[in-house]
Amino acid sequence: MRVEIWSDIACPWCYVGKARFEKALAAFPHRDDVEVVHRSFELDPGRAKGDVQPVITMLTRKYGMSEAQAQAGEDNLGAQAAAEGLDYRTRGRDHGNTFDMHRLLHFAKEQGRQDELIQILYRANFAEERSVFTEGDERLAELAVEAGLDAEAVRAVLADPSRYADEVRADEREAAELGASGVPFFVLDRKYGVSGAQPAEVFTQALSQAWGERSPLKLVEQGDQGDGAACGPGGCAVPQQG
């Protein structure tokens, strides 16, 4: 079974939602048969690469709230994150463009290191003092190497804005087609969707339901022709002369 997760590194509920989903997945009896794929979704796709501002400033301007309201929201998110065992800096974080991070995540997927990289990017953005936005490509390269990726290959991806750009845009178009207007957005076997950082119990229910309703393979009726010749672990069928 495949679970696809649309998310953004700048999204705090994606950070929390991933932890809640993983708690449910860890207790799921068929967890070893579940493939998790991370898909791209930018919360602020129109923001220029060098346009970085404090999170509180971004929140007040984008949502028209006061600084006190914005800070209260961050404090609440910090408490929600702590309940899931996550570190979360409620003060001093900044906000910027995440397109290059999404490109790197597609590269990491090819290398089998996507989940490692997204978790490291989340930690760096939400829990560490160093910014993932103001230190340039070298900071992203450093984090990618920590996830097990080759430094020179990572720098080559970052140096070419066209690398994996189409894959990011394709993910975003697909999210729109599926009706995802926000993230995190979880899609289970392309049959069920879970929107938002739901409690682990909701993910447990969704996993169980999606697993239980998987359609077994149905063979086309073969009529009077008998079984077709095939090969298996015991060898291949030997043609018989009529």
PDB file of C-alpha atoms in Angstrom:
ATOM      1  CA  MET A   1       0.000   0.000   0.000  1.00  0.00           C
ATOM      2  CA  ARG A   2       1.246   3.487  -0.825  1.00  0.00           C
ATOM      3  CA  VAL A   3       0.728   6.607   1.285  1.00  0.00           C
ATOM      4  CA  GLU A   4       1.534   9.920  -0.393  1.00  0.00           C
ATOM      5  CA  ILE A   5       2.016  12.993   1.780  1.00  0.00           C
ATOM      6  CA  TRP A   6       1.806  16.471   0.306  1.00  0.00           C
ATOM      7  CA  SER A   7       3.619  18.919   2.583  1.00  0.00           C
ATOM      8  CA  ASP A   8       5.912  21.932   2.826  1.00  0.00           C
ATOM      9  CA  ILE A   9       9.003  22.411   4.981  1.00  0.00           C
ATOM     10  CA  ALA A  10       7.647  25.818   6.048  1.00  0.00           C
ATOM     11  CA  CYS A  11       4.421  24.224   7.322  1.00  0.00           C
ATOM     12  CA  PRO A  12       4.431  23.618  11.109  1.00  0.00           C
ATOM     13  CA  TRP A  13       1.356  21.389  10.944  1.00  0.00           C
ATOM     14  CA  CYS A  14       3.181  19.227   8.383  1.00  0.00           C
ATOM     15  CA  TYR A  15       5.985  18.782  10.922  1.00  0.00           C
ATOM     16  CA  VAL A  16       3.499  17.790  13.622  1.00  0.00           C
ATOM     17  CA  GLY A  17       1.310  15.752  11.254  1.00  0.00           C
ATOM     18  CA  LYS A  18       4.237  13.660  10.075  1.00  0.00           C
ATOM     19  CA  ALA A  19       5.000  12.675  13.670  1.00  0.00           C
ATOM     20  CA  ARG A  20       1.370  11.737  14.320  1.00  0.00           C
ATOM     21  CA  PHE A  21       1.156   9.696  11.132  1.00  0.00           C
ATOM     22  CA  GLU A  22       4.395   7.885  11.957  1.00  0.00           C
ATOM     23  CA  LYS A  23       3.077   7.043  15.423  1.00  0.00           C
ATOM     24  CA  ALA A  24       0.079   5.371  13.785  1.00  0.00           C
ATOM     25  CA  LEU A  25       2.240   3.668  11.158  1.00  0.00           C
ATOM     26  CA  ALA A  26       4.628   2.275  13.787  1.00  0.00           C
ATOM     27  CA  ALA A  27       1.712   0.451  15.432  1.00  0.00           C
ATOM     28  CA  PHE A  28       0.157  -0.708  12.153  1.00  0.00           C
ATOM     29  CA  PRO A  29       0.500  -4.506  11.729  1.00  0.00           C
ATOM     30  CA  HIS A  30       1.277  -4.183   8.005  1.00  0.00           C
ATOM     31  CA  ARG A  31       3.692  -1.260   8.323  1.00  0.00           C
ATOM     32  CA  ASP A  32       6.449  -3.089   6.437  1.00  0.00           C
ATOM     33  CA  ASP A  33       4.156  -3.241   3.401  1.00  0.00           C
ATOM     34  CA  VAL A  34       3.411   0.491   3.386  1.00  0.00           C
ATOM     35  CA  GLU A  35       5.417   2.722   1.055  1.00  0.00           C
ATOM     36  CA  VAL A  36       5.513   6.389   2.065  1.00  0.00           C
ATOM     37  CA  VAL A  37       6.195   9.006  -0.619  1.00  0.00           C
ATOM     38  CA  HIS A  38       6.568  12.722   0.090  1.00  0.00           C
ATOM     39  CA  ARG A  39       5.068  15.107  -2.473  1.00  0.00           C
ATOM     40  CA  SER A  40       5.736  18.803  -2.997  1.00  0.00           C
ATOM     41  CA  PHE A  41       3.428  21.641  -1.986  1.00  0.00           C
ATOM     42  CA  GLU A  42       4.587  25.248  -1.536  1.00  0.00           C
ATOM     43  CA  LEU A  43       2.658  27.419   0.892  1.00  0.00           C
ATOM     44  CA  ASP A  44       4.241  30.552  -0.548  1.00  0.00           C
ATOM     45  CA  PRO A  45       5.185  29.753  -4.173  1.00  0.00           C
ATOM     46  CA  GLY A  46       5.314  33.395  -5.255  1.00  0.00           C
ATOM     47  CA  ARG A  47       7.965  34.388  -2.712  1.00  0.00           C
ATOM     48  CA  ALA A  48      11.347  35.223  -4.222  1.00  0.00           C
ATOM     49  CA  LYS A  49      14.279  33.063  -3.191  1.00  0.00           C
ATOM     50  CA  GLY A  50      15.997  35.873  -1.277  1.00  0.00           C
ATOM     51  CA  ASP A  51      12.849  37.210   0.373  1.00  0.00           C
ATOM     52  CA  VAL A  52      13.209  36.089   3.993  1.00  0.00           C
ATOM     53  CA  GLN A  53      11.358  37.568   6.950  1.00  0.00           C
ATOM     54  CA  PRO A  54      10.573  36.669  10.563  1.00  0.00           C
ATOM     55  CA  VAL A  55       7.717  34.204  10.968  1.00  0.00           C
ATOM     56  CA  ILE A  56       5.809  36.609  13.213  1.00  0.00           C
ATOM     57  CA  THR A  57       6.053  39.351  10.588  1.00  0.00           C
ATOM     58  CA  MET A  58       4.880  36.979   7.873  1.00  0.00           C
ATOM     59  CA  LEU A  59       1.887  35.893   9.953  1.00  0.00           C
ATOM     60  CA  THR A  60       0.782  39.426  10.800  1.00  0.00           C
ATOM     61  CA  ARG A  61       0.980  40.534   7.173  1.00  0.00           C
ATOM     62  CA  LYS A  62      -0.519  37.432   5.599  1.00  0.00           C
ATOM     63  CA  TYR A  63      -3.381  36.876   8.028  1.00  0.00           C
ATOM     64  CA  GLY A  64      -3.961  40.378   9.391  1.00  0.00           C
ATOM     65  CA  MET A  65      -3.430  39.318  12.993  1.00  0.00           C
ATOM     66  CA  SER A  66      -1.647  41.213  15.723  1.00  0.00           C
ATOM     67  CA  GLU A  67       1.862  40.279  16.843  1.00  0.00           C
ATOM     68  CA  ALA A  68       0.391  39.014  20.116  1.00  0.00           C
ATOM     69  CA  GLN A  69      -2.023  36.754  18.246  1.00  0.00           C
ATOM     70  CA  ALA A  70       0.754  35.483  15.988  1.00  0.00           C
ATOM     71  CA  GLN A  71       2.997  34.736  18.960  1.00  0.00           C
ATOM     72  CA  ALA A  72       0.166  32.966  20.776  1.00  0.00           C
ATOM     73  CA  GLY A  73      -0.308  30.784  17.718  1.00  0.00           C
ATOM     74  CA  GLU A  74       3.398  29.910  17.708  1.00  0.00           C
ATOM     75  CA  ASP A  75       3.264  29.081  21.410  1.00  0.00           C
ATOM     76  CA  ASN A  76       0.319  26.766  20.771  1.00  0.00           C
ATOM     77  CA  LEU A  77       2.195  25.058  17.953  1.00  0.00           C
ATOM     78  CA  GLY A  78       5.184  24.636  20.239  1.00  0.00           C
ATOM     79  CA  ALA A  79       2.986  22.842  22.766  1.00  0.00           C
ATOM     80  CA  GLN A  80       1.456  20.625  20.071  1.00  0.00           C
ATOM     81  CA  ALA A  81       4.926  19.731  18.796  1.00  0.00           C
ATOM     82  CA  ALA A  82       6.210  18.999  22.307  1.00  0.00           C
ATOM     83  CA  ALA A  83       3.296  16.597  22.832  1.00  0.00           C
ATOM     84  CA  GLU A  84       4.634  14.595  19.887  1.00  0.00           C
ATOM     85  CA  GLY A  85       8.207  14.640  21.199  1.00  0.00           C
ATOM     86  CA  LEU A  86       9.337  17.322  18.742  1.00  0.00           C
ATOM     87  CA  ASP A  87      11.519  20.342  19.426  1.00  0.00           C
ATOM     88  CA  TYR A  88      10.018  23.643  18.258  1.00  0.00           C
ATOM     89  CA  ARG A  89      11.429  27.148  18.548  1.00  0.00           C
ATOM     90  CA  THR A  90       8.515  29.480  19.187  1.00  0.00           C
ATOM     91  CA  ARG A  91      10.658  32.600  18.808  1.00  0.00           C
ATOM     92  CA  GLY A  92      13.274  33.766  16.353  1.00  0.00           C
ATOM     93  CA  ARG A  93      12.369  31.588  13.365  1.00  0.00           C
ATOM     94  CA  ASP A  94      12.198  32.978   9.842  1.00  0.00           C
ATOM     95  CA  HIS A  95      10.240  32.187   6.683  1.00  0.00           C
ATOM     96  CA  GLY A  96      11.238  32.007   3.023  1.00  0.00           C
ATOM     97  CA  ASN A  97      10.992  30.201  -0.300  1.00  0.00           C
ATOM     98  CA  THR A  98      11.144  26.377  -0.121  1.00  0.00           C
ATOM     99  CA  PHE A  99      11.364  25.521  -3.832  1.00  0.00           C
ATOM    100  CA  ASP A 100      15.017  24.389  -3.698  1.00  0.00           C
ATOM    101  CA  MET A 101      14.233  22.152  -0.730  1.00  0.00           C
ATOM    102  CA  HIS A 102      11.488  20.468  -2.727  1.00  0.00           C
ATOM    103  CA  ARG A 103      13.857  19.971  -5.658  1.00  0.00           C
ATOM    104  CA  LEU A 104      16.351  18.340  -3.301  1.00  0.00           C
ATOM    105  CA  LEU A 105      13.630  16.086  -1.895  1.00  0.00           C
ATOM    106  CA  HIS A 106      12.938  14.751  -5.381  1.00  0.00           C
ATOM    107  CA  PHE A 107      16.643  14.093  -5.844  1.00  0.00           C
ATOM    108  CA  ALA A 108      16.731  12.385  -2.448  1.00  0.00           C
ATOM    109  CA  LYS A 109      13.805  10.185  -3.473  1.00  0.00           C
ATOM    110  CA  GLU A 110      15.863   8.860  -6.387  1.00  0.00           C
ATOM    111  CA  GLN A 111      18.649   8.057  -3.924  1.00  0.00           C
ATOM    112  CA  GLY A 112      16.342   6.345  -1.440  1.00  0.00           C
ATOM    113  CA  ARG A 113      16.936   9.065   1.202  1.00  0.00           C
ATOM    114  CA  GLN A 114      13.791  11.177   0.935  1.00  0.00           C
ATOM    115  CA  ASP A 115      12.348  10.504   4.375  1.00  0.00           C
ATOM    116  CA  GLU A 116      15.729  11.116   6.010  1.00  0.00           C
ATOM    117  CA  LEU A 117      16.098  14.467   4.253  1.00  0.00           C
ATOM    118  CA  ILE A 118      12.606  15.768   4.951  1.00  0.00           C
ATOM    119  CA  GLN A 119      12.951  14.999   8.652  1.00  0.00           C
ATOM    120  CA  ILE A 120      16.312  16.789   8.795  1.00  0.00           C
ATOM    121  CA  LEU A 121      14.891  19.815   6.961  1.00  0.00           C
ATOM    122  CA  TYR A 122      11.944  19.950   9.369  1.00  0.00           C
ATOM    123  CA  ARG A 123      14.270  19.771  12.358  1.00  0.00           C
ATOM    124  CA  ALA A 124      16.547  22.461  10.940  1.00  0.00           C
ATOM    125  CA  ASN A 125      13.661  24.814  10.199  1.00  0.00           C
ATOM    126  CA  PHE A 126      11.623  24.353  13.341  1.00  0.00           C
ATOM    127  CA  ALA A 127      14.110  23.398  16.040  1.00  0.00           C
ATOM    128  CA  GLU A 128      17.532  24.834  15.237  1.00  0.00           C
ATOM    129  CA  GLU A 129      18.821  28.398  15.556  1.00  0.00           C
ATOM    130  CA  ARG A 130      20.583  28.447  12.176  1.00  0.00           C
ATOM    131  CA  SER A 131      18.290  29.460   9.341  1.00  0.00           C
ATOM    132  CA  VAL A 132      17.588  27.218   6.350  1.00  0.00           C
ATOM    133  CA  PHE A 133      16.765  30.352   4.333  1.00  0.00           C
ATOM    134  CA  THR A 134      19.523  32.915   4.919  1.00  0.00           C
ATOM    135  CA  GLU A 135      22.703  30.827   4.676  1.00  0.00           C
ATOM    136  CA  GLY A 136      22.328  29.907   1.015  1.00  0.00           C
ATOM    137  CA  ASP A 137      22.905  26.651  -0.813  1.00  0.00           C
ATOM    138  CA  GLU A 138      25.760  25.569   1.428  1.00  0.00           C
ATOM    139  CA  ARG A 139      23.398  25.204   4.384  1.00  0.00           C
ATOM    140  CA  LEU A 140      21.047  23.024   2.332  1.00  0.00           C
ATOM    141  CA  ALA A 141      23.992  21.008   1.041  1.00  0.00           C
ATOM    142  CA  GLU A 142      25.200  20.462   4.603  1.00  0.00           C
ATOM    143  CA  LEU A 143      21.794  19.159   5.652  1.00  0.00           C
ATOM    144  CA  ALA A 144      21.515  16.943   2.562  1.00  0.00           C
ATOM    145  CA  VAL A 145      24.886  15.362   3.318  1.00  0.00           C
ATOM    146  CA  GLU A 146      23.651  14.676   6.848  1.00  0.00           C
ATOM    147  CA  ALA A 147      20.784  12.762   5.212  1.00  0.00           C
ATOM    148  CA  GLY A 148      23.291  10.563   3.393  1.00  0.00           C
ATOM    149  CA  LEU A 149      23.484  12.329   0.026  1.00  0.00           C
ATOM    150  CA  ASP A 150      26.643  13.099  -1.930  1.00  0.00           C
ATOM    151  CA  ALA A 151      27.792  16.688  -1.428  1.00  0.00           C
ATOM    152  CA  GLU A 152      28.895  17.357  -5.004  1.00  0.00           C
ATOM    153  CA  ALA A 153      25.735  15.827  -6.462  1.00  0.00           C
ATOM    154  CA  VAL A 154      23.642  17.988  -4.148  1.00  0.00           C
ATOM    155  CA  ARG A 155      25.533  21.145  -5.117  1.00  0.00           C
ATOM    156  CA  ALA A 156      25.017  20.300  -8.785  1.00  0.00           C
ATOM    157  CA  VAL A 157      21.256  20.056  -8.234  1.00  0.00           C
ATOM    158  CA  LEU A 158      21.141  23.343  -6.332  1.00  0.00           C
ATOM    159  CA  ALA A 159      23.225  25.104  -8.987  1.00  0.00           C
ATOM    160  CA  ASP A 160      20.752  24.238 -11.757  1.00  0.00           C
ATOM    161  CA  PRO A 161      17.274  25.664 -11.032  1.00  0.00           C
ATOM    162  CA  SER A 162      15.757  23.459 -13.737  1.00  0.00           C
ATOM    163  CA  ARG A 163      16.749  20.191 -12.022  1.00  0.00           C
ATOM    164  CA  TYR A 164      13.616  18.531 -10.601  1.00  0.00           C
ATOM    165  CA  ALA A 165      11.602  21.718 -11.122  1.00  0.00           C
ATOM    166  CA  ASP A 166       9.136  19.877 -13.354  1.00  0.00           C
ATOM    167  CA  GLU A 167       8.689  17.187 -10.702  1.00  0.00           C
ATOM    168  CA  VAL A 168       7.870  19.795  -8.062  1.00  0.00           C
ATOM    169  CA  ARG A 169       5.337  21.519 -10.313  1.00  0.00           C
ATOM    170  CA  ALA A 170       3.784  18.186 -11.266  1.00  0.00           C
ATOM    171  CA  ASP A 171       3.240  17.363  -7.588  1.00  0.00           C
ATOM    172  CA  GLU A 172       1.613  20.732  -7.030  1.00  0.00           C
ATOM    173  CA  ARG A 173      -0.704  20.336 -10.019  1.00  0.00           C
ATOM    174  CA  GLU A 174      -1.678  16.889  -8.814  1.00  0.00           C
ATOM    175  CA  ALA A 175      -2.463  18.238  -5.354  1.00  0.00           C
ATOM    176  CA  ALA A 176      -4.854  20.715  -6.929  1.00  0.00           C
ATOM    177  CA  GLU A 177      -6.468  17.977  -9.004  1.00  0.00           C
ATOM    178  CA  LEU A 178      -6.994  15.904  -5.855  1.00  0.00           C
ATOM    179  CA  GLY A 179      -8.642  18.850  -4.128  1.00  0.00           C
ATOM    180  CA  ALA A 180      -5.860  19.646  -1.668  1.00  0.00           C
ATOM    181  CA  SER A 181      -6.020  23.336  -0.810  1.00  0.00           C
ATOM    182  CA  GLY A 182      -3.728  23.018   2.203  1.00  0.00           C
ATOM    183  CA  VAL A 183      -1.211  20.699   3.793  1.00  0.00           C
ATOM    184  CA  PRO A 184      -0.447  18.241   5.198  1.00  0.00           C
ATOM    185  CA  PHE A 185      -2.584  16.153   2.877  1.00  0.00           C
ATOM    186  CA  PHE A 186      -2.347  12.353   3.051  1.00  0.00           C
ATOM    187  CA  VAL A 187      -3.558  10.090   0.241  1.00  0.00           C
ATOM    188  CA  LEU A 188      -3.820   6.351   0.915  1.00  0.00           C
ATOM    189  CA  ASP A 189      -3.731   4.073  -2.122  1.00  0.00           C
ATOM    190  CA  ARG A 190      -5.397   6.845  -4.159  1.00  0.00           C
ATOM    191  CA  LYS A 191      -8.679   5.906  -2.465  1.00  0.00           C
ATOM    192  CA  TYR A 192      -8.730   7.815   0.816  1.00  0.00           C
ATOM    193  CA  GLY A 193      -7.590  11.291   1.796  1.00  0.00           C
ATOM    194  CA  VAL A 194      -6.784  12.689   5.222  1.00  0.00           C
ATOM    195  CA  SER A 195      -6.473  16.457   5.470  1.00  0.00           C
ATOM    196  CA  GLY A 196      -4.492  18.158   8.207  1.00  0.00           C
ATOM    197  CA  ALA A 197      -2.441  17.072  11.214  1.00  0.00           C
ATOM    198  CA  GLN A 198      -5.087  14.724  12.552  1.00  0.00           C
ATOM    199  CA  PRO A 199      -4.639  12.741  15.789  1.00  0.00           C
ATOM    200  CA  ALA A 200      -2.777   9.449  15.429  1.00  0.00           C
ATOM    201  CA  GLU A 201      -6.060   7.587  15.972  1.00  0.00           C
ATOM    202  CA  VAL A 202      -7.461   9.039  12.734  1.00  0.00           C
ATOM    203  CA  PHE A 203      -4.427   7.824  10.805  1.00  0.00           C
ATOM    204  CA  THR A 204      -4.751   4.400  12.426  1.00  0.00           C
ATOM    205  CA  GLN A 205      -8.350   4.188  11.255  1.00  0.00           C
ATOM    206  CA  ALA A 206      -7.455   5.363   7.751  1.00  0.00           C
ATOM    207  CA  LEU A 207      -4.608   2.870   7.408  1.00  0.00           C
ATOM    208  CA  SER A 208      -6.793  -0.006   8.571  1.00  0.00           C
ATOM    209  CA  GLN A 209      -9.645   0.942   6.274  1.00  0.00           C
ATOM    210  CA  ALA A 210      -7.445   1.406   3.231  1.00  0.00           C
ATOM    211  CA  TRP A 211      -5.659  -1.890   3.895  1.00  0.00           C
ATOM    212  CA  GLY A 212      -8.896  -3.787   4.413  1.00  0.00           C
ATOM    213  CA  GLU A 213     -10.428  -2.491   1.206  1.00  0.00           C
ATOM    214  CA  ARG A 214      -7.551  -3.260  -1.094  1.00  0.00           C
ATOM    215  CA  SER A 215      -8.911  -5.098  -4.125  1.00  0.00           C
ATOM    216  CA  PRO A 216      -7.344  -8.511  -4.686  1.00  0.00           C
ATOM    217  CA  LEU A 217      -6.170  -9.230  -8.219  1.00  0.00           C
ATOM    218  CA  LYS A 218      -8.959 -10.739 -10.296  1.00  0.00           C
ATOM    219  CA  LEU A 219      -7.927 -12.973 -13.175  1.00  0.00           C
ATOM    220  CA  VAL A 220      -9.729 -12.840 -16.481  1.00  0.00           C
ATOM    221  CA  GLU A 221     -11.772 -15.992 -17.006  1.00  0.00           C
ATOM    222  CA  GLN A 222      -9.905 -18.375 -19.281  1.00  0.00           C
ATOM    223  CA  GLY A 223     -12.840 -20.384 -20.568  1.00  0.00           C
ATOM    224  CA  ASP A 224     -12.044 -23.584 -22.416  1.00  0.00           C
ATOM    225  CA  GLN A 225      -8.474 -22.589 -23.208  1.00  0.00           C
ATOM    226  CA  GLY A 226      -7.055 -23.731 -19.843  1.00  0.00           C
ATOM    227  CA  ASP A 227      -4.235 -21.993 -18.014  1.00  0.00           C
ATOM    228  CA  GLY A 228      -1.704 -20.134 -20.131  1.00  0.00           C
ATOM    229  CA  ALA A 229       1.924 -21.281 -20.096  1.00  0.00           C
ATOM    230  CA  ALA A 230       3.961 -19.565 -17.398  1.00  0.00           C
ATOM    231  CA  CYS A 231       7.179 -19.709 -15.389  1.00  0.00           C
ATOM    232  CA  GLY A 232       7.362 -19.875 -11.616  1.00  0.00           C
ATOM    233  CA  PRO A 233       9.785 -20.651  -8.769  1.00  0.00           C
ATOM    234  CA  GLY A 234       9.635 -24.325  -9.721  1.00  0.00           C
ATOM    235  CA  GLY A 235      10.546 -23.723 -13.356  1.00  0.00           C
ATOM    236  CA  CYS A 236       8.687 -23.211 -16.621  1.00  0.00           C
ATOM    237  CA  ALA A 237       5.878 -25.181 -18.166  1.00  0.00           C
ATOM    238  CA  VAL A 238       7.138 -27.565 -20.821  1.00  0.00           C
ATOM    239  CA  PRO A 239       5.175 -27.480 -24.102  1.00  0.00           C
ATOM    240  CA  GLN A 240       3.493 -30.801 -24.816  1.00  0.00           C
ATOM    241  CA  GLN A 241       3.073 -32.170 -28.326  1.00  0.00           C
ATOM    242  CA  GLY A 242      -0.516 -32.802 -29.326  1.00  0.00           C
TER     243      GLY A 242
END
